[in-house]
PDB file of N, CA and C in Angstrom:
ATOM      1  N   MET T 971     143.648 -66.401-104.914  1.00 52.00           N
ATOM      2  CA  MET T 971     142.507 -67.114-105.439  1.00 52.00           C
ATOM      3  C   MET T 971     142.465 -68.489-104.781  1.00 52.00           C
ATOM      4  N   ASP T 972     141.284 -68.908-104.359  1.00 60.00           N
ATOM      5  CA  ASP T 972     141.122 -70.228-103.755  1.00 60.00           C
ATOM      6  C   ASP T 972     141.179 -71.302-104.827  1.00 60.00           C
ATOM      7  N   GLN T 973     141.957 -72.327-104.525  1.00 68.00           N
ATOM      8  CA  GLN T 973     142.004 -73.455-105.450  1.00 68.00           C
ATOM      9  C   GLN T 973     140.956 -74.462-105.036  1.00 68.00           C
ATOM     10  N   LYS T 974     140.296 -75.011-106.023  1.00 77.00           N
ATOM     11  CA  LYS T 974     139.290 -76.022-105.761  1.00 77.00           C
ATOM     12  C   LYS T 974     140.007 -77.337-105.430  1.00 77.00           C
ATOM     13  N   LYS T 975     139.634 -77.939-104.327  1.00 84.00           N
ATOM     14  CA  LYS T 975     140.235 -79.205-103.934  1.00 84.00           C
ATOM     15  C   LYS T 975     139.555 -80.319-104.720  1.00 84.00           C
ATOM     16  N   ILE T 976     140.370 -81.166-105.324  1.00 84.00           N
ATOM     17  CA  ILE T 976     139.831 -82.263-106.137  1.00 84.00           C
ATOM     18  C   ILE T 976     139.599 -83.478-105.247  1.00 84.00           C
ATOM     19  N   CYS T 977     138.419 -83.998-105.318  1.00 91.00           N
ATOM     20  CA  CYS T 977     138.041 -85.179-104.552  1.00 91.00           C
ATOM     21  C   CYS T 977     138.886 -86.371-105.004  1.00 91.00           C
ATOM     22  N   PRO T 978     139.441 -87.146-104.085  1.00 91.00           N
ATOM     23  CA  PRO T 978     140.256 -88.305-104.459  1.00 91.00           C
ATOM     24  C   PRO T 978     139.501 -89.336-105.307  1.00 91.00           C
ATOM     25  N   ARG T 979     138.209 -89.495-105.058  1.00 94.00           N
ATOM     26  CA  ARG T 979     137.410 -90.439-105.863  1.00 94.00           C
ATOM     27  C   ARG T 979     137.284 -89.947-107.305  1.00 94.00           C
ATOM     28  N   PHE T 980     137.046 -88.653-107.451  1.00 92.00           N
ATOM     29  CA  PHE T 980     136.952 -88.072-108.786  1.00 92.00           C
ATOM     30  C   PHE T 980     138.274 -88.232-109.521  1.00 92.00           C
ATOM     31  N   GLU T 981     139.361 -87.970-108.813  1.00 92.00           N
ATOM     32  CA  GLU T 981     140.692 -88.111-109.407  1.00 92.00           C
ATOM     33  C   GLU T 981     140.953 -89.550-109.855  1.00 92.00           C
ATOM     34  N   LYS T 982     140.582 -90.519-109.021  1.00 94.00           N
ATOM     35  CA  LYS T 982     140.775 -91.929-109.388  1.00 94.00           C
ATOM     36  C   LYS T 982     139.911 -92.295-110.596  1.00 94.00           C
ATOM     37  N   ALA T 983     138.680 -91.810-110.614  1.00 95.00           N
ATOM     38  CA  ALA T 983     137.784 -92.088-111.746  1.00 95.00           C
ATOM     39  C   ALA T 983     138.393 -91.570-113.042  1.00 95.00           C
ATOM     40  N   LEU T 984     138.941 -90.362-112.996  1.00 94.00           N
ATOM     41  CA  LEU T 984     139.572 -89.809-114.197  1.00 94.00           C
ATOM     42  C   LEU T 984     140.799 -90.608-114.609  1.00 94.00           C
ATOM     43  N   LYS T 985     141.565 -91.077-113.642  1.00 95.00           N
ATOM     44  CA  LYS T 985     142.735 -91.903-113.969  1.00 95.00           C
ATOM     45  C   LYS T 985     142.313 -93.184-114.671  1.00 95.00           C
ATOM     46  N   ILE T 986     141.242 -93.807-114.196  1.00 95.00           N
ATOM     47  CA  ILE T 986     140.754 -95.036-114.833  1.00 95.00           C
ATOM     48  C   ILE T 986     140.299 -94.741-116.256  1.00 95.00           C
ATOM     49  N   LEU T 987     139.482 -93.713-116.410  1.00 95.00           N
ATOM     50  CA  LEU T 987     138.922 -93.398-117.728  1.00 95.00           C
ATOM     51  C   LEU T 987     139.959 -92.826-118.682  1.00 95.00           C
ATOM     52  N   ASN T 988     140.954 -92.136-118.149  1.00 95.00           N
ATOM     53  CA  ASN T 988     141.979 -91.550-119.010  1.00 95.00           C
ATOM     54  C   ASN T 988     143.059 -92.537-119.425  1.00 95.00           C
ATOM     55  N   HIS T 989     143.119 -93.687-118.767  1.00 94.00           N
ATOM     56  CA  HIS T 989     144.119 -94.678-119.162  1.00 94.00           C
ATOM     57  C   HIS T 989     143.805 -95.110-120.590  1.00 94.00           C
ATOM     58  N   ARG T 990     144.793 -94.992-121.442  1.00 94.00           N
ATOM     59  CA  ARG T 990     144.578 -95.225-122.868  1.00 94.00           C
ATOM     60  C   ARG T 990     143.787 -96.500-123.132  1.00 94.00           C
ATOM     61  N   TRP T 991     142.783 -96.400-123.933  1.00 97.00           N
ATOM     62  CA  TRP T 991     141.890 -97.453-124.408  1.00 97.00           C
ATOM     63  C   TRP T 991     140.743 -97.776-123.453  1.00 97.00           C
ATOM     64  N   ASN T 992     140.843 -97.454-122.176  1.00 97.00           N
ATOM     65  CA  ASN T 992     139.798 -97.864-121.238  1.00 97.00           C
ATOM     66  C   ASN T 992     138.419 -97.336-121.612  1.00 97.00           C
ATOM     67  N   THR T 993     138.333 -96.056-121.919  1.00 97.00           N
ATOM     68  CA  THR T 993     137.032 -95.474-122.237  1.00 97.00           C
ATOM     69  C   THR T 993     136.470 -96.079-123.520  1.00 97.00           C
ATOM     70  N   LEU T 994     137.324 -96.297-124.507  1.00 97.00           N
ATOM     71  CA  LEU T 994     136.848 -96.920-125.755  1.00 97.00           C
ATOM     72  C   LEU T 994     136.409 -98.366-125.524  1.00 97.00           C
ATOM     73  N   LEU T 995     137.105 -99.071-124.648  1.00 97.00           N
ATOM     74  CA  LEU T 995     136.701-100.442-124.306  1.00 97.00           C
ATOM     75  C   LEU T 995     135.324-100.452-123.652  1.00 97.00           C
ATOM     76  N   ILE T 996     135.130 -99.560-122.702  1.00 98.00           N
ATOM     77  CA  ILE T 996     133.835 -99.476-122.024  1.00 98.00           C
ATOM     78  C   ILE T 996     132.749 -99.115-123.027  1.00 98.00           C
ATOM     79  N   TYR T 997     133.031 -98.147-123.881  1.00 97.00           N
ATOM     80  CA  TYR T 997     132.069 -97.726-124.900  1.00 97.00           C
ATOM     81  C   TYR T 997     131.716 -98.896-125.828  1.00 97.00           C
ATOM     82  N   GLN T 998     132.718 -99.656-126.225  1.00 97.00           N
ATOM     83  CA  GLN T 998     132.508-100.811-127.096  1.00 97.00           C
ATOM     84  C   GLN T 998     131.595-101.847-126.424  1.00 97.00           C
ATOM     85  N   LEU T 999     131.768-102.039-125.128  1.00 98.00           N
ATOM     86  CA  LEU T 999     130.995-103.056-124.409  1.00 98.00           C
ATOM     87  C   LEU T 999     129.593-102.596-124.017  1.00 98.00           C
ATOM     88  N   LEU T1000     129.258-101.337-124.280  1.00 97.00           N
ATOM     89  CA  LEU T1000     127.886-100.876-124.025  1.00 97.00           C
ATOM     90  C   LEU T1000     126.883-101.645-124.885  1.00 97.00           C
ATOM     91  N   ASP T1001     127.349-102.210-126.002  1.00 95.00           N
ATOM     92  CA  ASP T1001     126.477-102.980-126.891  1.00 95.00           C
ATOM     93  C   ASP T1001     126.184-104.373-126.365  1.00 95.00           C
ATOM     94  N   GLY T1002     126.839-104.779-125.273  1.00 97.00           N
ATOM     95  CA  GLY T1002     126.607-106.093-124.687  1.00 97.00           C
ATOM     96  C   GLY T1002     127.871-106.933-124.683  1.00 97.00           C
ATOM     97  N   PRO T1003     127.758-108.167-124.178  1.00 97.00           N
ATOM     98  CA  PRO T1003     128.920-109.045-124.057  1.00 97.00           C
ATOM     99  C   PRO T1003     129.607-109.277-125.402  1.00 97.00           C
ATOM    100  N   GLN T1004     130.935-109.325-125.355  1.00 98.00           N
ATOM    101  CA  GLN T1004     131.703-109.542-126.584  1.00 98.00           C
ATOM    102  C   GLN T1004     132.913-110.404-126.287  1.00 98.00           C
ATOM    103  N   ARG T1005     133.337-111.108-127.310  1.00 96.00           N
ATOM    104  CA  ARG T1005     134.526-111.930-127.200  1.00 96.00           C
ATOM    105  C   ARG T1005     135.772-111.075-127.435  1.00 96.00           C
ATOM    106  N   TYR T1006     136.878-111.571-126.921  1.00 94.00           N
ATOM    107  CA  TYR T1006     138.168-110.899-127.032  1.00 94.00           C
ATOM    108  C   TYR T1006     138.470-110.522-128.480  1.00 94.00           C
ATOM    109  N   SER T1007     138.301-111.486-129.385  1.00 93.00           N
ATOM    110  CA  SER T1007     138.641-111.250-130.798  1.00 93.00           C
ATOM    111  C   SER T1007     137.787-110.138-131.418  1.00 93.00           C
ATOM    112  N   THR T1008     136.552-110.056-131.019  1.00 96.00           N
ATOM    113  CA  THR T1008     135.660-109.008-131.535  1.00 96.00           C
ATOM    114  C   THR T1008     136.119-107.634-131.054  1.00 96.00           C
ATOM    115  N   ILE T1009     136.441-107.544-129.771  1.00 96.00           N
ATOM    116  CA  ILE T1009     136.909-106.273-129.207  1.00 96.00           C
ATOM    117  C   ILE T1009     138.202-105.850-129.895  1.00 96.00           C
ATOM    118  N   LYS T1010     139.126-106.805-130.020  1.00 95.00           N
ATOM    119  CA  LYS T1010     140.430-106.519-130.627  1.00 95.00           C
ATOM    120  C   LYS T1010     140.259-106.003-132.056  1.00 95.00           C
ATOM    121  N   LYS T1011     139.390-106.643-132.798  1.00 95.00           N
ATOM    122  CA  LYS T1011     139.160-106.249-134.193  1.00 95.00           C
ATOM    123  C   LYS T1011     138.504-104.869-134.278  1.00 95.00           C
ATOM    124  N   GLN T1012     137.519-104.621-133.442  1.00 96.00           N
ATOM    125  CA  GLN T1012     136.796-103.347-133.488  1.00 96.00           C
ATOM    126  C   GLN T1012     137.679-102.169-133.102  1.00 96.00           C
ATOM    127  N   LEU T1013     138.550-102.367-132.115  1.00 95.00           N
ATOM    128  CA  LEU T1013     139.366-101.259-131.629  1.00 95.00           C
ATOM    129  C   LEU T1013     140.736-101.179-132.282  1.00 95.00           C
ATOM    130  N   ASN T1014     141.111-102.235-133.006  1.00 94.00           N
ATOM    131  CA  ASN T1014     142.434-102.276-133.647  1.00 94.00           C
ATOM    132  C   ASN T1014     143.533-101.984-132.614  1.00 94.00           C
ATOM    133  N   ILE T1015     143.548-102.777-131.571  1.00 95.00           N
ATOM    134  CA  ILE T1015     144.436-102.615-130.431  1.00 95.00           C
ATOM    135  C   ILE T1015     145.351-103.838-130.352  1.00 95.00           C
ATOM    136  N   SER T1016     146.547-103.662-129.836  1.00 96.00           N
ATOM    137  CA  SER T1016     147.459-104.800-129.725  1.00 96.00           C
ATOM    138  C   SER T1016     146.958-105.781-128.658  1.00 96.00           C
ATOM    139  N   SER T1017     147.317-107.030-128.815  1.00 95.00           N
ATOM    140  CA  SER T1017     146.893-108.068-127.866  1.00 95.00           C
ATOM    141  C   SER T1017     147.392-107.774-126.457  1.00 95.00           C
ATOM    142  N   ARG T1018     148.634-107.354-126.350  1.00 97.00           N
ATOM    143  CA  ARG T1018     149.225-107.086-125.036  1.00 97.00           C
ATOM    144  C   ARG T1018     148.475-105.983-124.312  1.00 97.00           C
ATOM    145  N   VAL T1019     148.232-104.893-125.008  1.00 97.00           N
ATOM    146  CA  VAL T1019     147.546-103.748-124.388  1.00 97.00           C
ATOM    147  C   VAL T1019     146.103-104.113-124.054  1.00 97.00           C
ATOM    148  N   LEU T1020     145.435-104.808-124.965  1.00 97.00           N
ATOM    149  CA  LEU T1020     144.053-105.199-124.713  1.00 97.00           C
ATOM    150  C   LEU T1020     143.962-106.069-123.468  1.00 97.00           C
ATOM    151  N   THR T1021     144.842-107.036-123.352  1.00 96.00           N
ATOM    152  CA  THR T1021     144.845-107.920-122.185  1.00 96.00           C
ATOM    153  C   THR T1021     145.066-107.130-120.899  1.00 96.00           C
ATOM    154  N   GLU T1022     146.016-106.203-120.925  1.00 97.00           N
ATOM    155  CA  GLU T1022     146.288-105.362-119.744  1.00 97.00           C
ATOM    156  C   GLU T1022     145.069-104.539-119.354  1.00 97.00           C
ATOM    157  N   ARG T1023     144.437-103.917-120.337  1.00 98.00           N
ATOM    158  CA  ARG T1023     143.295-103.044-120.054  1.00 98.00           C
ATOM    159  C   ARG T1023     142.088-103.848-119.561  1.00 98.00           C
ATOM    160  N   LEU T1024     141.862-105.012-120.152  1.00 98.00           N
ATOM    161  CA  LEU T1024     140.749-105.849-119.703  1.00 98.00           C
ATOM    162  C   LEU T1024     140.953-106.281-118.257  1.00 98.00           C
ATOM    163  N   LYS T1025     142.180-106.664-117.911  1.00 97.00           N
ATOM    164  CA  LYS T1025     142.474-107.053-116.521  1.00 97.00           C
ATOM    165  C   LYS T1025     142.276-105.875-115.577  1.00 97.00           C
ATOM    166  N   GLU T1026     142.719-104.695-115.996  1.00 97.00           N
ATOM    167  CA  GLU T1026     142.563-103.503-115.164  1.00 97.00           C
ATOM    168  C   GLU T1026     141.090-103.198-114.907  1.00 97.00           C
ATOM    169  N   LEU T1027     140.288-103.241-115.960  1.00 98.00           N
ATOM    170  CA  LEU T1027     138.862-102.946-115.815  1.00 98.00           C
ATOM    171  C   LEU T1027     138.143-104.031-115.024  1.00 98.00           C
ATOM    172  N   GLU T1028     138.624-105.262-115.116  1.00 98.00           N
ATOM    173  CA  GLU T1028     138.055-106.346-114.311  1.00 98.00           C
ATOM    174  C   GLU T1028     138.397-106.120-112.832  1.00 98.00           C
ATOM    175  N   THR T1029     139.630-105.727-112.563  1.00 97.00           N
ATOM    176  CA  THR T1029     140.055-105.439-111.186  1.00 97.00           C
ATOM    177  C   THR T1029     139.231-104.303-110.590  1.00 97.00           C
ATOM    178  N   GLU T1030     138.907-103.315-111.403  1.00 97.00           N
ATOM    179  CA  GLU T1030     138.101-102.173-110.953  1.00 97.00           C
ATOM    180  C   GLU T1030     136.609-102.508-110.901  1.00 97.00           C
ATOM    181  N   GLU T1031     136.261-103.749-111.250  1.00 98.00           N
ATOM    182  CA  GLU T1031     134.872-104.237-111.258  1.00 98.00           C
ATOM    183  C   GLU T1031     133.982-103.458-112.216  1.00 98.00           C
ATOM    184  N   ILE T1032     134.591-103.014-113.319  1.00 98.00           N
ATOM    185  CA  ILE T1032     133.846-102.322-114.366  1.00 98.00           C
ATOM    186  C   ILE T1032     133.379-103.322-115.418  1.00 98.00           C
ATOM    187  N   LEU T1033     134.134-104.386-115.568  1.00 98.00           N
ATOM    188  CA  LEU T1033     133.703-105.444-116.474  1.00 98.00           C
ATOM    189  C   LEU T1033     133.885-106.802-115.835  1.00 98.00           C
ATOM    190  N   LEU T1034     133.195-107.760-116.418  1.00 98.00           N
ATOM    191  CA  LEU T1034     133.203-109.135-115.935  1.00 98.00           C
ATOM    192  C   LEU T1034     133.711-110.042-117.044  1.00 98.00           C
ATOM    193  N   ARG T1035     134.613-110.923-116.689  1.00 98.00           N
ATOM    194  CA  ARG T1035     135.164-111.910-117.626  1.00 98.00           C
ATOM    195  C   ARG T1035     134.463-113.235-117.337  1.00 98.00           C
ATOM    196  N   THR T1036     133.838-113.802-118.362  1.00 97.00           N
ATOM    197  CA  THR T1036     133.123-115.060-118.210  1.00 97.00           C
ATOM    198  C   THR T1036     133.746-116.107-119.120  1.00 97.00           C
ATOM    199  N   VAL T1037     134.115-117.248-118.524  1.00 96.00           N
ATOM    200  CA  VAL T1037     134.664-118.366-119.287  1.00 96.00           C
ATOM    201  C   VAL T1037     133.528-119.334-119.547  1.00 96.00           C
ATOM    202  N   ILE T1038     133.277-119.600-120.833  1.00 92.00           N
ATOM    203  CA  ILE T1038     132.221-120.521-121.230  1.00 92.00           C
ATOM    204  C   ILE T1038     132.897-121.849-121.598  1.00 92.00           C
ATOM    205  N   PRO T1039     132.645-122.900-120.790  1.00 93.00           N
ATOM    206  CA  PRO T1039     133.361-124.171-120.979  1.00 93.00           C
ATOM    207  C   PRO T1039     132.859-124.969-122.185  1.00 93.00           C
ATOM    208  N   THR T1040     133.266-124.541-123.356  1.00 92.00           N
ATOM    209  CA  THR T1040     132.956-125.250-124.588  1.00 92.00           C
ATOM    210  C   THR T1040     134.277-125.669-125.212  1.00 92.00           C
ATOM    211  N   THR T1041     134.215-126.340-126.321  1.00 91.00           N
ATOM    212  CA  THR T1041     135.434-126.694-127.050  1.00 91.00           C
ATOM    213  C   THR T1041     135.395-125.990-128.387  1.00 91.00           C
ATOM    214  N   PRO T1042     136.272-125.045-128.641  1.00 91.00           N
ATOM    215  CA  PRO T1042     137.253-124.479-127.713  1.00 91.00           C
ATOM    216  C   PRO T1042     136.578-123.589-126.673  1.00 91.00           C
ATOM    217  N   VAL T1043     137.316-123.274-125.622  1.00 91.00           N
ATOM    218  CA  VAL T1043     136.804-122.416-124.556  1.00 91.00           C
ATOM    219  C   VAL T1043     136.512-121.034-125.123  1.00 91.00           C
ATOM    220  N   VAL T1044     135.383-120.476-124.732  1.00 91.00           N
ATOM    221  CA  VAL T1044     134.987-119.136-125.173  1.00 91.00           C
ATOM    222  C   VAL T1044     135.046-118.210-123.959  1.00 91.00           C
ATOM    223  N   ILE T1045     135.654-117.062-124.147  1.00 94.00           N
ATOM    224  CA  ILE T1045     135.720-116.064-123.076  1.00 94.00           C
ATOM    225  C   ILE T1045     135.009-114.807-123.549  1.00 94.00           C
ATOM    226  N   GLU T1046     134.059-114.371-122.737  1.00 97.00           N
ATOM    227  CA  GLU T1046     133.313-113.158-123.053  1.00 97.00           C
ATOM    228  C   GLU T1046     133.560-112.103-121.983  1.00 97.00           C
ATOM    229  N   TYR T1047     133.488-110.869-122.422  1.00 98.00           N
ATOM    230  CA  TYR T1047     133.632-109.727-121.516  1.00 98.00           C
ATOM    231  C   TYR T1047     132.353-108.920-121.601  1.00 98.00           C
ATOM    232  N   GLU T1048     131.874-108.494-120.432  1.00 98.00           N
ATOM    233  CA  GLU T1048     130.680-107.655-120.397  1.00 98.00           C
ATOM    234  C   GLU T1048     130.795-106.663-119.259  1.00 98.00           C
ATOM    235  N   LEU T1049     130.082-105.573-119.390  1.00 98.00           N
ATOM    236  CA  LEU T1049     130.096-104.560-118.351  1.00 98.00           C
ATOM    237  C   LEU T1049     129.305-105.029-117.141  1.00 98.00           C
ATOM    238  N   THR T1050     129.763-104.628-115.980  1.00 98.00           N
ATOM    239  CA  THR T1050     129.018-104.850-114.749  1.00 98.00           C
ATOM    240  C   THR T1050     128.032-103.692-114.585  1.00 98.00           C
ATOM    241  N   GLU T1051     127.277-103.720-113.516  1.00 98.00           N
ATOM    242  CA  GLU T1051     126.377-102.600-113.231  1.00 98.00           C
ATOM    243  C   GLU T1051     127.183-101.307-113.109  1.00 98.00           C
ATOM    244  N   LYS T1052     128.338-101.410-112.476  1.00 98.00           N
ATOM    245  CA  LYS T1052     129.235-100.261-112.329  1.00 98.00           C
ATOM    246  C   LYS T1052     129.687 -99.750-113.703  1.00 98.00           C
ATOM    247  N   GLY T1053     129.970-100.668-114.621  1.00 98.00           N
ATOM    248  CA  GLY T1053     130.382-100.296-115.970  1.00 98.00           C
ATOM    249  C   GLY T1053     129.250 -99.647-116.752  1.00 98.00           C
ATOM    250  N   TYR T1054     128.054-100.247-116.668  1.00 98.00           N
ATOM    251  CA  TYR T1054     126.907 -99.679-117.379  1.00 98.00           C
ATOM    252  C   TYR T1054     126.500 -98.319-116.815  1.00 98.00           C
ATOM    253  N   ALA T1055     126.862 -98.047-115.569  1.00 98.00           N
ATOM    254  CA  ALA T1055     126.547 -96.741-114.978  1.00 98.00           C
ATOM    255  C   ALA T1055     127.289 -95.610-115.690  1.00 98.00           C
ATOM    256  N   LEU T1056     128.319 -95.959-116.454  1.00 98.00           N
ATOM    257  CA  LEU T1056     129.062 -94.956-117.233  1.00 98.00           C
ATOM    258  C   LEU T1056     128.365 -94.606-118.553  1.00 98.00           C
ATOM    259  N   ALA T1057     127.336 -95.335-118.925  1.00 98.00           N
ATOM    260  CA  ALA T1057     126.648 -95.105-120.202  1.00 98.00           C
ATOM    261  C   ALA T1057     126.202 -93.653-120.383  1.00 98.00           C
ATOM    262  N   PRO T1058     125.512 -93.037-119.416  1.00 98.00           N
ATOM    263  CA  PRO T1058     125.083 -91.648-119.622  1.00 98.00           C
ATOM    264  C   PRO T1058     126.260 -90.690-119.807  1.00 98.00           C
ATOM    265  N   VAL T1059     127.352 -90.956-119.109  1.00 96.00           N
ATOM    266  CA  VAL T1059     128.542 -90.114-119.228  1.00 96.00           C
ATOM    267  C   VAL T1059     129.106 -90.217-120.645  1.00 96.00           C
ATOM    268  N   LEU T1060     129.244 -91.452-121.131  1.00 97.00           N
ATOM    269  CA  LEU T1060     129.810 -91.659-122.466  1.00 97.00           C
ATOM    270  C   LEU T1060     128.875 -91.167-123.557  1.00 97.00           C
ATOM    271  N   LYS T1061     127.578 -91.312-123.355  1.00 96.00           N
ATOM    272  CA  LYS T1061     126.610 -90.798-124.333  1.00 96.00           C
ATOM    273  C   LYS T1061     126.659 -89.270-124.372  1.00 96.00           C
ATOM    274  N   ALA T1062     126.862 -88.646-123.216  1.00 97.00           N
ATOM    275  CA  ALA T1062     126.983 -87.181-123.182  1.00 97.00           C
ATOM    276  C   ALA T1062     128.241 -86.732-123.916  1.00 97.00           C
ATOM    277  N   ILE T1063     129.336 -87.448-123.741  1.00 96.00           N
ATOM    278  CA  ILE T1063     130.571 -87.138-124.462  1.00 96.00           C
ATOM    279  C   ILE T1063     130.359 -87.348-125.961  1.00 96.00           C
ATOM    280  N   GLU T1064     129.654 -88.418-126.308  1.00 95.00           N
ATOM    281  CA  GLU T1064     129.356 -88.682-127.716  1.00 95.00           C
ATOM    282  C   GLU T1064     128.563 -87.524-128.329  1.00 95.00           C
ATOM    283  N   GLN T1065     127.570 -87.028-127.612  1.00 97.00           N
ATOM    284  CA  GLN T1065     126.767 -85.907-128.106  1.00 97.00           C
ATOM    285  C   GLN T1065     127.605 -84.641-128.194  1.00 97.00           C
ATOM    286  N   TRP T1066     128.409 -84.380-127.172  1.00 96.00           N
ATOM    287  CA  TRP T1066     129.278 -83.207-127.176  1.00 96.00           C
ATOM    288  C   TRP T1066     130.229 -83.258-128.369  1.00 96.00           C
ATOM    289  N   SER T1067     130.811 -84.430-128.625  1.00 96.00           N
ATOM    290  CA  SER T1067     131.748 -84.543-129.745  1.00 96.00           C
ATOM    291  C   SER T1067     131.035 -84.326-131.080  1.00 96.00           C
ATOM    292  N   SER T1068     129.805 -84.797-131.175  1.00 96.00           N
ATOM    293  CA  SER T1068     129.024 -84.595-132.390  1.00 96.00           C
ATOM    294  C   SER T1068     128.745 -83.103-132.617  1.00 96.00           C
ATOM    295  N   ASP T1069     128.496 -82.389-131.543  1.00 96.00           N
ATOM    296  CA  ASP T1069     128.159 -80.971-131.631  1.00 96.00           C
ATOM    297  C   ASP T1069     129.380 -80.064-131.800  1.00 96.00           C
ATOM    298  N   TRP T1070     130.522 -80.450-131.222  1.00 97.00           N
ATOM    299  CA  TRP T1070     131.630 -79.519-131.116  1.00 97.00           C
ATOM    300  C   TRP T1070     132.964 -79.940-131.705  1.00 97.00           C
ATOM    301  N   VAL T1071     133.178 -81.201-131.964  1.00 95.00           N
ATOM    302  CA  VAL T1071     134.486 -81.649-132.406  1.00 95.00           C
ATOM    303  C   VAL T1071     134.542 -81.736-133.929  1.00 95.00           C
ATOM    304  N   THR T1072     135.572 -81.142-134.492  1.00 94.00           N
ATOM    305  CA  THR T1072     135.779 -81.173-135.928  1.00 94.00           C
ATOM    306  C   THR T1072     136.981 -82.052-136.233  1.00 94.00           C
ATOM    307  N   ILE T1073     136.824 -82.913-137.195  1.00 91.00           N
ATOM    308  CA  ILE T1073     137.915 -83.789-137.621  1.00 91.00           C
ATOM    309  C   ILE T1073     138.572 -83.145-138.829  1.00 91.00           C
ATOM    310  N   THR T1074     139.878 -82.953-138.731  1.00 90.00           N
ATOM    311  CA  THR T1074     140.626 -82.394-139.852  1.00 90.00           C
ATOM    312  C   THR T1074     141.563 -83.454-140.417  1.00 90.00           C
ATOM    313  N   LYS T1075     141.743 -83.420-141.708  1.00 86.00           N
ATOM    314  CA  LYS T1075     142.657 -84.359-142.335  1.00 86.00           C
ATOM    315  C   LYS T1075     144.068 -83.806-142.242  1.00 86.00           C
ATOM    316  N   ASP T1076     144.983 -84.674-141.811  1.00 72.00           N
ATOM    317  CA  ASP T1076     146.397 -84.244-141.673  1.00 72.00           C
ATOM    318  C   ASP T1076     147.113 -84.325-142.988  1.00 72.00           C
TER     319      ASP T1076
END
């Protein structure tokens, strides 16, 4: 049987999205720019992990970190065009989960 060769770009995209919290972070930011504290509260994620994931997504140019020079300094995170391009993908997953995923109580 012939094996399907996986495109390296597709593989990298899956690695980015499969890295724990990344997809939820992107989904959270679809609503627009948000501050660190808001993201942390909404996702209930540790500070260390959140900081790592935000830096990773910034490096991948999926999100943009903006420092607003006020007192105190305000830092906002927002999706780039590349990040917003994931919206249809995440909305499709959201619809699929609504149609097919069942939540069971443990």
